[in-house]
Amino acid sequence: MNPTDLVFQSYGRCCRKDEFFVDFYDFFMSSSDAIRNRFLNTDMSAQRHLLRNGVMQIILVARGMSDRKLRDLGESHNRHNYNIQPEWYDLWQEALLKTVRAHDPEYTPELREAWRSVLKPGIDLIRGAY
Ligand code: HEM
């Protein structure tokens, strides 16, 4: 199986439980106070749904779909809008991989590398719009 198929199926297993997104934000917000502060006024229940979609967009772009929605995320996250620091994306990715490891019963080191390679173009695009 190629990396995008592996990740597509892994994400399907992860999304079966809403706790995946609860745990993701717990891990992500624990990675720094600066990040936690960004979500002080956020409706986290809505945010978890938006993220569910955002991760799917990254996977679909890696599978060849249009990157229009990711370019919109690049715009909302850039210095003129949410002002998300480029280095925070590494924490975002680490929190996501940690959550996949905790939730996907079929997790392997090979799958981790597949996730890294599939996330890279989407993260680079959003971060690159800073
Ligand atoms: C909002 C996805 C990285 C902070 C959003 C939204 C999505 C999203 C789908 C809602 C749509 C929007 O407002 O444009 C992603 C993806 C990321 C990422 C896919 C990784 C590639 C980050 C990082 C931070 C962050 C690293 C750092 C703190 C925020 C904030 C909001 C937001 C503060 C607005 C929350 C609110 O409405 O109160 N993100 N995000 N995001 N994201 Fe991200």
CSV table of C-alpha atoms and ligand atoms in Angstrom, one decimal:
chain,number,residue,atom,x,y,z
A,1,MET,CA,0.0,0.0,0.0
A,2,ASN,CA,1.3,3.5,-0.7
A,3,PRO,CA,1.7,6.1,2.1
A,4,THR,CA,-1.5,8.1,1.2
A,5,ASP,CA,-3.6,4.9,1.3
A,6,LEU,CA,-2.0,3.8,4.6
A,7,VAL,CA,-2.7,7.2,6.1
A,8,PHE,CA,-6.2,7.5,4.7
A,9,GLN,CA,-7.1,4.2,6.4
A,10,SER,CA,-5.3,5.1,9.6
A,11,TYR,CA,-7.2,8.3,9.8
A,12,GLY,CA,-10.5,6.5,9.3
A,13,ARG,CA,-9.7,4.3,12.3
A,14,CYS,CA,-8.7,7.3,14.4
A,15,CYS,CA,-11.9,9.3,13.5
A,16,ARG,CA,-14.2,6.5,14.8
A,17,LYS,CA,-13.9,8.1,18.3
A,18,ASP,CA,-14.3,11.8,19.0
A,19,GLU,CA,-11.7,11.3,21.8
A,20,PHE,CA,-9.1,11.4,19.1
A,21,PHE,CA,-9.7,15.2,18.7
A,22,VAL,CA,-10.1,15.8,22.5
A,23,ASP,CA,-6.7,14.1,23.0
A,24,PHE,CA,-5.1,15.9,20.1
A,25,TYR,CA,-6.0,19.3,21.6
A,26,ASP,CA,-4.9,18.2,25.1
A,27,PHE,CA,-1.5,17.1,23.7
A,28,PHE,CA,-1.2,20.2,21.5
A,29,MET,CA,-2.1,22.7,24.2
A,30,SER,CA,0.2,21.0,26.7
A,31,SER,CA,3.1,21.6,24.3
A,32,SER,CA,3.4,25.3,25.1
A,33,ASP,CA,1.6,28.1,27.1
A,34,ALA,CA,1.7,30.2,23.9
A,35,ILE,CA,-0.4,27.6,22.1
A,36,ARG,CA,-2.8,27.1,25.0
A,37,ASN,CA,-3.3,30.9,25.1
A,38,ARG,CA,-4.4,30.9,21.5
A,39,PHE,CA,-7.4,28.8,22.3
A,40,LEU,CA,-8.6,30.6,25.4
A,41,ASN,CA,-11.7,32.0,23.7
A,42,THR,CA,-12.3,29.2,21.3
A,43,ASP,CA,-15.3,26.9,21.3
A,44,MET,CA,-13.3,23.7,21.4
A,45,SER,CA,-16.2,21.5,20.4
A,46,ALA,CA,-16.6,23.4,17.2
A,47,GLN,CA,-12.8,23.6,16.8
A,48,ARG,CA,-12.5,19.7,17.0
A,49,HIS,CA,-14.9,19.4,14.1
A,50,LEU,CA,-13.1,22.0,12.0
A,51,LEU,CA,-9.8,20.2,12.6
A,52,ARG,CA,-11.3,16.8,11.7
A,53,ASN,CA,-12.0,18.4,8.3
A,54,GLY,CA,-8.7,20.2,8.1
A,55,VAL,CA,-6.6,17.0,8.5
A,56,MET,CA,-8.8,15.3,5.9
A,57,GLN,CA,-8.0,18.2,3.5
A,58,ILE,CA,-4.3,17.6,4.0
A,59,ILE,CA,-4.7,13.9,3.3
A,60,LEU,CA,-6.8,14.6,0.2
A,61,VAL,CA,-4.3,17.1,-1.2
A,62,ALA,CA,-1.6,14.5,-0.8
A,63,ARG,CA,-3.9,12.2,-2.8
A,64,GLY,CA,-4.0,14.8,-5.6
A,65,MET,CA,-7.1,16.9,-4.8
A,66,SER,CA,-7.2,20.7,-5.2
A,67,ASP,CA,-5.3,22.6,-2.5
A,68,ARG,CA,-7.8,25.6,-2.5
A,69,LYS,CA,-9.1,24.9,1.0
A,70,LEU,CA,-5.5,24.6,2.4
A,71,ARG,CA,-4.6,27.9,0.8
A,72,ASP,CA,-7.6,29.4,2.7
A,73,LEU,CA,-6.2,27.9,5.9
A,74,GLY,CA,-2.8,29.4,5.0
A,75,GLU,CA,-4.5,32.8,4.8
A,76,SER,CA,-6.4,32.5,8.1
A,77,HIS,CA,-3.3,31.4,9.9
A,78,ASN,CA,-0.8,33.9,8.5
A,79,ARG,CA,0.8,36.9,10.2
A,80,HIS,CA,-2.2,39.2,9.2
A,81,ASN,CA,-4.8,36.9,10.8
A,82,TYR,CA,-4.3,34.3,13.6
A,83,ASN,CA,-0.5,35.0,13.4
A,84,ILE,CA,0.5,31.4,13.9
A,85,GLN,CA,4.3,31.2,14.3
A,86,PRO,CA,5.9,28.9,11.8
A,87,GLU,CA,7.7,26.9,14.5
A,88,TRP,CA,4.4,26.0,16.1
A,89,TYR,CA,3.6,23.6,13.2
A,90,ASP,CA,6.3,21.2,14.4
A,91,LEU,CA,4.4,21.0,17.8
A,92,TRP,CA,1.2,20.6,15.9
A,93,GLN,CA,2.6,17.7,13.9
A,94,GLU,CA,4.2,16.0,17.0
A,95,ALA,CA,0.8,16.3,18.8
A,96,LEU,CA,-1.0,14.7,15.9
A,97,LEU,CA,1.5,11.8,15.6
A,98,LYS,CA,1.3,11.2,19.3
A,99,THR,CA,-2.5,11.1,19.1
A,100,VAL,CA,-2.4,8.6,16.1
A,101,ARG,CA,0.0,6.4,18.1
A,102,ALA,CA,-2.4,6.4,21.0
A,103,HIS,CA,-5.5,5.7,19.0
A,104,ASP,CA,-4.7,3.7,15.9
A,105,PRO,CA,-4.5,0.0,16.9
A,106,GLU,CA,-2.6,-0.7,13.7
A,107,TYR,CA,0.1,1.9,14.5
A,108,THR,CA,3.6,1.0,13.4
A,109,PRO,CA,6.9,3.0,12.9
A,110,GLU,CA,6.3,2.6,9.2
A,111,LEU,CA,2.9,4.1,9.5
A,112,ARG,CA,4.4,7.0,11.4
A,113,GLU,CA,6.7,7.7,8.5
A,114,ALA,CA,3.8,7.5,6.1
A,115,TRP,CA,1.9,10.1,8.2
A,116,ARG,CA,5.0,12.4,8.2
A,117,SER,CA,5.3,12.2,4.4
A,118,VAL,CA,1.6,12.8,3.8
A,119,LEU,CA,1.4,15.7,6.2
A,120,LYS,CA,4.5,17.5,4.9
A,121,PRO,CA,3.1,19.2,1.7
A,122,GLY,CA,0.0,20.4,3.5
A,123,ILE,CA,1.8,21.7,6.5
A,124,ASP,CA,4.4,23.3,4.3
A,125,LEU,CA,1.7,25.1,2.3
A,126,ILE,CA,-0.1,26.5,5.4
A,127,ARG,CA,3.1,27.4,7.2
A,128,GLY,CA,4.6,28.8,4.0
A,129,ALA,CA,1.7,31.3,3.7
A,130,TYR,CA,2.9,33.0,6.9
B,1,HEM,C1,-8.4,27.6,13.3
B,1,HEM,C2,-6.7,23.8,10.9
B,1,HEM,C3,-2.3,24.6,12.7
B,1,HEM,C4,-4.3,27.7,15.8
B,1,HEM,C5,-8.3,26.5,12.4
B,1,HEM,C6,-9.4,26.0,11.6
B,1,HEM,C7,-8.9,24.9,10.9
B,1,HEM,C8,-7.5,24.7,11.3
B,1,HEM,C9,-9.6,24.0,9.9
B,1,HEM,C10,-10.8,26.6,11.4
B,1,HEM,C11,-10.9,27.3,10.1
B,1,HEM,C12,-10.3,28.7,10.2
B,1,HEM,O1,-10.5,29.4,11.2
B,1,HEM,O2,-9.5,29.0,9.2
B,1,HEM,C13,-5.3,23.7,11.1
B,1,HEM,C14,-4.4,22.8,10.4
B,1,HEM,C15,-3.2,23.1,10.9
B,1,HEM,C16,-3.3,24.1,11.9
B,1,HEM,C17,-4.8,21.8,9.4
B,1,HEM,C18,-1.8,22.4,10.6
B,1,HEM,C19,-1.3,22.3,9.4
B,1,HEM,C20,-2.4,25.5,13.7
B,1,HEM,C21,-1.4,25.9,14.7
B,1,HEM,C22,-1.9,26.7,15.6
B,1,HEM,C23,-3.3,26.9,15.2
B,1,HEM,C24,0.1,25.4,14.6
B,1,HEM,C25,-1.2,27.3,16.7
B,1,HEM,C26,-1.7,27.7,17.9
B,1,HEM,C27,-5.5,28.0,15.3
B,1,HEM,C28,-6.4,29.0,15.9
B,1,HEM,C29,-7.6,29.0,15.2
B,1,HEM,C30,-7.4,27.9,14.2
B,1,HEM,C31,-6.0,30.0,17.1
B,1,HEM,C32,-8.8,29.8,15.4
B,1,HEM,C33,-9.6,29.3,16.6
B,1,HEM,C34,-10.8,30.2,16.9
B,1,HEM,O3,-11.7,30.3,16.0
B,1,HEM,O4,-11.0,30.6,18.1
B,1,HEM,N1,-7.2,25.7,12.3
B,1,HEM,N2,-4.6,24.5,12.0
B,1,HEM,N3,-3.6,26.2,14.1
B,1,HEM,N4,-6.2,27.4,14.3
B,1,HEM,FE1,-5.4,26.0,13.1
